Coordinates of C-alpha atoms in Angstrom, one line a residue:
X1102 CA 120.0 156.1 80.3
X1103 CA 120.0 153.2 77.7
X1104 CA 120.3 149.5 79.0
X1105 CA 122.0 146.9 76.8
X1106 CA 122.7 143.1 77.8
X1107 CA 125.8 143.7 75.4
X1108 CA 128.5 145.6 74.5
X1109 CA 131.5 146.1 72.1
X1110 CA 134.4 146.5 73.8
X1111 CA 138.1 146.8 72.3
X1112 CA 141.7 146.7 73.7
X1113 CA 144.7 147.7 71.7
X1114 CA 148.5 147.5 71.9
X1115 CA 150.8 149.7 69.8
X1116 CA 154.4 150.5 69.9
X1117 CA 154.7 153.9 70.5
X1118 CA 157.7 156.5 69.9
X1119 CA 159.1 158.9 72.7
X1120 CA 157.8 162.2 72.5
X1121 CA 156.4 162.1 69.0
X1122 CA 152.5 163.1 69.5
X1123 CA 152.2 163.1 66.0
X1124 CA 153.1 160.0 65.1
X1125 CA 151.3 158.7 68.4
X1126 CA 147.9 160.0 67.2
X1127 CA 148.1 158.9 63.5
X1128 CA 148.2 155.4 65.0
X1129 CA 146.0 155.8 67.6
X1130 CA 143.2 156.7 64.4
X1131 CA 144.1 153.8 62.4
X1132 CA 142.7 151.9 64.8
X1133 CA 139.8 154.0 65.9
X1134 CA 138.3 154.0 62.2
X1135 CA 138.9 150.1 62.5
X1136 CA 137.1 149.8 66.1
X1137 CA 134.4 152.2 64.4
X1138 CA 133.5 149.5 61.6
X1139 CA 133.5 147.1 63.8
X1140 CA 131.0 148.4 65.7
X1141 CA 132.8 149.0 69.0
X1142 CA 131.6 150.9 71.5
X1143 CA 134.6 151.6 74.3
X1144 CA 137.9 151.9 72.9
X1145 CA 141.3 151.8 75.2
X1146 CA 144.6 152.7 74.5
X1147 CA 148.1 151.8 76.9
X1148 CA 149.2 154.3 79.7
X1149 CA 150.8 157.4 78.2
X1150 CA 150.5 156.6 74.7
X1151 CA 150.3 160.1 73.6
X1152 CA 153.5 161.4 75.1
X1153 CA 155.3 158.0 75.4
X1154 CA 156.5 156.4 78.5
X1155 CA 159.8 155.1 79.6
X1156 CA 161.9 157.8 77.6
X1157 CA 160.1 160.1 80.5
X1158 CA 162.3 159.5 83.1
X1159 CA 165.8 160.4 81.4
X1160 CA 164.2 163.5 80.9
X1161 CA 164.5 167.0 82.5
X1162 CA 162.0 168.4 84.6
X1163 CA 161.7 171.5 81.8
X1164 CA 161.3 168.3 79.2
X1165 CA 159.0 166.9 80.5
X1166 CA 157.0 170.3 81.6
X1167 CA 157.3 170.5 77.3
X1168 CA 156.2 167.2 76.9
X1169 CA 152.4 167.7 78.7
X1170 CA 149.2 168.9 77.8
X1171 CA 146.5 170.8 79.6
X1172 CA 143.6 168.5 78.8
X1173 CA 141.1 171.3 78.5
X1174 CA 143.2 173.1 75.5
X1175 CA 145.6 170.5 74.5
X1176 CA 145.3 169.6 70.8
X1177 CA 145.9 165.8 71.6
X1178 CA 142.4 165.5 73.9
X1179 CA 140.8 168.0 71.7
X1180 CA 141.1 165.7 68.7
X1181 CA 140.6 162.0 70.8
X1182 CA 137.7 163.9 72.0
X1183 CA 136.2 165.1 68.5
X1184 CA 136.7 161.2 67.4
X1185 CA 134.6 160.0 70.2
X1186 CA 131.6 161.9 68.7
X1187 CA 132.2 161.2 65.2
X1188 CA 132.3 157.8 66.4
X1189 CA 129.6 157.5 69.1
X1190 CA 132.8 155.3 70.9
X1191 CA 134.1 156.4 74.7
X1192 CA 137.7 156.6 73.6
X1193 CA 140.9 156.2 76.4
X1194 CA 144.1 157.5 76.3
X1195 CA 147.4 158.1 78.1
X1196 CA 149.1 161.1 78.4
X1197 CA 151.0 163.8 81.0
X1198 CA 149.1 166.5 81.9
X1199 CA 149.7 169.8 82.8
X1200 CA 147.1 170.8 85.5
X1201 CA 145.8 174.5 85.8
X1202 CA 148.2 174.7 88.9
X1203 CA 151.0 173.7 86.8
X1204 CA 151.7 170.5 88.4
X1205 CA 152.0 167.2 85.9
X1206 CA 150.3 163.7 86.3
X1207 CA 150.0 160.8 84.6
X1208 CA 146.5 161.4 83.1
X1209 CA 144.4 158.5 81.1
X1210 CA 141.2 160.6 79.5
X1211 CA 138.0 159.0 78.6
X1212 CA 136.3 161.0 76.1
X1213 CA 132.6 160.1 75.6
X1214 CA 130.4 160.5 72.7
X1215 CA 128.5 163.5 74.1
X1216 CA 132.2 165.3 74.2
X1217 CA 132.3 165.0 77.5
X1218 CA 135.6 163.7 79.8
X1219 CA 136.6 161.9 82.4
X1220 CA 140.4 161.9 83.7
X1221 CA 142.1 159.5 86.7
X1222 CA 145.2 160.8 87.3
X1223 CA 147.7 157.7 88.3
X1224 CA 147.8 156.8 91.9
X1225 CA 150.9 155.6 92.5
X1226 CA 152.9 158.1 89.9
X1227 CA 156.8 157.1 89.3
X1228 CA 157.7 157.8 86.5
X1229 CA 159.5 161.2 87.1
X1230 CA 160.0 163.4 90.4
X1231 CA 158.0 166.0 88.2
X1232 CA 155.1 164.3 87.9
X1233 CA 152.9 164.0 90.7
X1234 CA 150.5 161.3 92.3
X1235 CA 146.5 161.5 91.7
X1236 CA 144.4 161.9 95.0
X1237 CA 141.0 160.0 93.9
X1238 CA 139.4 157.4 92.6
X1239 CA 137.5 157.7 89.0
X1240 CA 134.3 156.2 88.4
X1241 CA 131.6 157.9 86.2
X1242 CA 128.3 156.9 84.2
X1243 CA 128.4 156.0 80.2
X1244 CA 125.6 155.9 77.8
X1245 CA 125.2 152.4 77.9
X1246 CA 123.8 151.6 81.3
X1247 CA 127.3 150.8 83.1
X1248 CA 129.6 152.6 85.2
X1249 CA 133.5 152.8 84.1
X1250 CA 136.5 153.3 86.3
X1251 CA 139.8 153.5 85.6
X1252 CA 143.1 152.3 87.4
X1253 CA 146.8 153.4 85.7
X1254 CA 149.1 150.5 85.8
X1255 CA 150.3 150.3 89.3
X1256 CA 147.0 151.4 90.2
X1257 CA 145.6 147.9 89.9
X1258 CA 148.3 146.0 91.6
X1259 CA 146.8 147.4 95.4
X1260 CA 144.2 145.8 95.8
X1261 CA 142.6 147.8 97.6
X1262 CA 142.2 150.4 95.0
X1263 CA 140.2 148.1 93.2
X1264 CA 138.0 147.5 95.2
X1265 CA 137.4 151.0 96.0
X1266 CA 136.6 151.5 92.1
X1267 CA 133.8 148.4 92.3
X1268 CA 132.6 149.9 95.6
X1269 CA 132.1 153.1 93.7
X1270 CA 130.0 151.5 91.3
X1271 CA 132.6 150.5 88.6
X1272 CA 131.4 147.4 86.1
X1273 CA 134.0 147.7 83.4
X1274 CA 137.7 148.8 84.8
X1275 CA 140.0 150.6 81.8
X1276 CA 143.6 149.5 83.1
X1277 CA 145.9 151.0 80.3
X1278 CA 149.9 149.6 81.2
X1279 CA 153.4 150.2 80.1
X1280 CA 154.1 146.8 81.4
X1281 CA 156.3 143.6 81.2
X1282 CA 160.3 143.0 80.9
X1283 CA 160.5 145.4 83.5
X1284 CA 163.4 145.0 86.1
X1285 CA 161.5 143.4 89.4
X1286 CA 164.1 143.6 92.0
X1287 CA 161.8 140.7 93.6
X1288 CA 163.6 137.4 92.6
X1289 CA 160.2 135.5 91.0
X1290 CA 159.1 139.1 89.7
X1291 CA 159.3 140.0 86.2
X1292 CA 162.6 140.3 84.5
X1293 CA 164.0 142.0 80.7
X1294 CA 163.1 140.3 77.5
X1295 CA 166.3 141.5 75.4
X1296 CA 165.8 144.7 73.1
X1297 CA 167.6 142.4 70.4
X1298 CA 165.1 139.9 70.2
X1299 CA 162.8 142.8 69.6
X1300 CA 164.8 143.8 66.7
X1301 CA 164.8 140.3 65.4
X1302 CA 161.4 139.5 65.7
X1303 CA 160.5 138.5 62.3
X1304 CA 163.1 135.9 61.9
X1305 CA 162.5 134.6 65.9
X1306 CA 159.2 134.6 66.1
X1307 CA 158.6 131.3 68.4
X1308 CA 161.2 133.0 70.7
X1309 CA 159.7 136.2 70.9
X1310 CA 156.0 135.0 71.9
X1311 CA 157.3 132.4 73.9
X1312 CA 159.0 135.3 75.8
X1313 CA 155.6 137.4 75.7
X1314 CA 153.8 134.4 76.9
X1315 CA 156.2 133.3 79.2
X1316 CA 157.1 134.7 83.2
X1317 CA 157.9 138.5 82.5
X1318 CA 154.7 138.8 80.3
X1319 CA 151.3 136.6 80.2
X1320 CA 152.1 134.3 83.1
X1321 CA 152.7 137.5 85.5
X1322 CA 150.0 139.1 84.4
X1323 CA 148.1 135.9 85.5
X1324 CA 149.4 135.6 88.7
X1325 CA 146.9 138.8 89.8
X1326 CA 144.9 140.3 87.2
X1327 CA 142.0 137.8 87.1
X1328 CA 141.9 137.8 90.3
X1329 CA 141.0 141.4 90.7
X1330 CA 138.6 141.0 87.7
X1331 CA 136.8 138.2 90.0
X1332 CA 137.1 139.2 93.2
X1333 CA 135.3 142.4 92.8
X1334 CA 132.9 141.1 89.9
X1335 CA 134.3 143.5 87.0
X1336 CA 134.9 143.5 83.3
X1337 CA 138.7 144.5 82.8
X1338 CA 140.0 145.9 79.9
X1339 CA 143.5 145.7 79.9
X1340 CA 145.4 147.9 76.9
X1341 CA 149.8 148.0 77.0
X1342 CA 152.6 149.1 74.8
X1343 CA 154.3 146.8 72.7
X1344 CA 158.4 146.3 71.9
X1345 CA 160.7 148.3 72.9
X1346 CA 160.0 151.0 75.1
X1347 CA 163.5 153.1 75.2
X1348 CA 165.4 150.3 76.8
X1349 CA 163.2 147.9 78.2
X1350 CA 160.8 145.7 75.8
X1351 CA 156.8 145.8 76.6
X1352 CA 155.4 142.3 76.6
X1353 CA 151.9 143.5 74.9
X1354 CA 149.2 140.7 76.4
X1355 CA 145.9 142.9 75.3
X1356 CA 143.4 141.3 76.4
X1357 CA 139.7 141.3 78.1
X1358 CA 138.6 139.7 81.2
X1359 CA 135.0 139.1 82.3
X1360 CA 133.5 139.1 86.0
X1361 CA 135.0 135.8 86.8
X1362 CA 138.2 136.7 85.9
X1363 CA 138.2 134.6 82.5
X1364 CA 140.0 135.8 79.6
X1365 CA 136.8 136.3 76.9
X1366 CA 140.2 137.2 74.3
X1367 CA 143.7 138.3 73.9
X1368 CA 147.0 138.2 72.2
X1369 CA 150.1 137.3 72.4
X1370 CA 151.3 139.0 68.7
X1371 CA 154.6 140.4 69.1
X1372 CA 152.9 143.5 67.1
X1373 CA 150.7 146.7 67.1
X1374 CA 147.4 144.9 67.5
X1375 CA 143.7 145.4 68.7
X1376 CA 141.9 143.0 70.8
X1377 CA 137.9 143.1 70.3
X1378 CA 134.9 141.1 72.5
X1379 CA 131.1 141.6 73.1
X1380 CA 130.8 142.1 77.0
X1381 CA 128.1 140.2 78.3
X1382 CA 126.7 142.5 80.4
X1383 CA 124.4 139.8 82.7
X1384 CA 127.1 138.3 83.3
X1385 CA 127.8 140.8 86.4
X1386 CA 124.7 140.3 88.8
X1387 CA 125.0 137.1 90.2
X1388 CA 129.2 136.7 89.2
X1389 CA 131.0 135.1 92.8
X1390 CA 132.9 138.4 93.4
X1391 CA 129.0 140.1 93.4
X1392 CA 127.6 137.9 95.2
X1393 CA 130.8 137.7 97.9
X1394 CA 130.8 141.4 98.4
X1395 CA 127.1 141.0 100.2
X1396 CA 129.6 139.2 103.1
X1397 CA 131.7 142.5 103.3
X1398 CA 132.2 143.5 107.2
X1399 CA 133.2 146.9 107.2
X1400 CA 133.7 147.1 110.6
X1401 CA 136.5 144.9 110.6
X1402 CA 138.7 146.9 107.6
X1403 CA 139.6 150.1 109.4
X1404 CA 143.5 148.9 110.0
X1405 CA 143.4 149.6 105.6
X1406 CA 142.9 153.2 106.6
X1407 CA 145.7 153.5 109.3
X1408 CA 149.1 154.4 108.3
X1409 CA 151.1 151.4 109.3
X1410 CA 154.7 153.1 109.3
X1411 CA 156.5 151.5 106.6
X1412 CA 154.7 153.7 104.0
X1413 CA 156.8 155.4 101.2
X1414 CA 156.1 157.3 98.4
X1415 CA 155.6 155.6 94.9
X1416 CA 159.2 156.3 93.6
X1417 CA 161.2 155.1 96.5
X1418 CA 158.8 152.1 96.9
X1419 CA 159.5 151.4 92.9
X1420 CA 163.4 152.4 93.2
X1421 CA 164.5 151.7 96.5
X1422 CA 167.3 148.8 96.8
X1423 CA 166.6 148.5 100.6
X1424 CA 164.8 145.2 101.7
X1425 CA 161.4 146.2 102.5
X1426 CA 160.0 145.9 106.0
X1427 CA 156.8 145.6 107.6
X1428 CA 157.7 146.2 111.0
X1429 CA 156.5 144.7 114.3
X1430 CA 153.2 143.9 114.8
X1431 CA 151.2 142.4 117.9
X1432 CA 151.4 138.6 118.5
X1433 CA 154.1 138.2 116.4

């Protein structure tokens, strides 16, 4: 396996339309050829780019059975995967996927250069009661002398599930979102940026970034993201849609964080865009969240295996109006 102190890594945000593959795809290649010429090497689309995202949920079961893909026969993979060769490039992207069993998940595919794939179906799936949550983590070798995990949205906000992916091995974490001016029912969570000022972007632009910047977008994406970059001594490559997103508005924020959870470059364009940065690959050996690991005491961390009682699945912990409780624990 080939060893390089650097490497080319791109982000990108695009708007995408419910249900239209087609239009999806065309997209998706514009900015494939532009990664290509600019010599980029890992490529990552948003969560469910392919299909679309929050359209999914008004859908019917049947709908959205119509909506997947198998991933060994569909012709979306089969032509992200033919692009990865023609490029040399490992290439993510979001989609539903039928499985052989006929059950759906939220699927992101990495297709690498040698044709090859790797699939992480979504953790903590919510999206619709048809679509089922993955069982395992997804960690796997590339061509350039790193390993690459991948967490789906949610995925990264339990912490525990990164750390899982940088005990596997992970050193660059694909975390494709459909994220911000979602409805937090938490009172300092993130709140709706208005479709209108969407639709009015050209003549509000200070509005609109200041909103995409501001506490439903950048700023809450700040509150946790680095930290998980840091804390486990990871690249992270964080893709997301952009505008409206049936009737919520996606806040964009591409952008690339290094082991110590700074941001090496972003964006904050209220617009299809692609975010592009060398990885500095030494950076990772002696980066704090490395070296902190070495302290680990496994023997303390089995209560993050034991079921504590309040557990739920992902859709009634996302949709639930009830106050959540922890229950009672001893000493307190």
């Amino acid at each position: 396996m080939r060893e390089s102190k650097s490497l080319k890594a791109a982000v990108v945000q695009f708007q995408h339309q419910a249900g239209n593959k087609k239009y999806n795809l065309l997209m998706m290649e514009k900015f494939i050829e532009q990664a290509a010429v600019q010599g980029v090497k890992i490529l990552t689309f948003p969560e469910m780019c392919i299909t679309g995202y929050w359209h999914v949920p008004k859908l019917t079961s049947a709908q959205v059975h119509a909506l997947a893909e198998p991933l060994d026969t569909g012709t979306s993979v089969a032509l992200i995967r033919s692009l990865a060769v023609s490029h040399q490039m490992l290439i993510g992207a979001g989609l539903i996927e039928r499985a052989d069993d006929g059950r759906l998940y939220n699927t992101y595919v990495a297709c690498l250069p040698d044709g090859t794939l790797h699939a992480h179906r979504k953790l903590h799936a919510f999206e619709h009661p048809a679509i089922s949550s993955g069982d395992s983590f997804t960690v796997f070798d590339t061509p350039w002398g790193v390993k690459v995990g991948i967490l789906i949205c949610w995925d990264n906000n339990l912490v525990e599930n990164v750390r899982a992916t940088a005990l596997l091995g992970a050193d660059i974490l694909l975390a494709p979102h459909q994220t911000g001016g979602t409805h937090s029912r938490s009172p300092h969570g993130m709140k709706p940026i208005a479709v209108a000022l969407w639709e009015q972007r050209e003549s509000r632009k200070e509005e609109i970034i200041a909103a995409f910047r501001g506490a439903n977008g950048r700023e809450w994406l700040l509150r946790w993201l680095p930290a998980r970059a840091h804390d486990n001594g990871l690249f992270i490559l964080f893709s997301n849609g952009v505008g409206a997103d049936d009737d919520e508005v996606r806040t964009g924020n591409a952008m690339i964080l290094d082991p110590y959870g700074r941001i090496i470059d972003e964006t904050c364009a209220a617009a299809d865009a692609m975010v592009c940065a060398s990885l500095d690959l030494s950076l990772m050996a002696m980066s704090t969240g490395r070296r902190w690991i070495h302290g680990r005491r496994p023997e303390l961390y089995h209560i993050l295996t034991e079921r504590q009682g309040y557990e739920r699945d992902a859709i009634t912990a996302r949709f639930s109006e009830e106050v959540p409780e922890r229950g009672d624990k001893p000493g307190e």
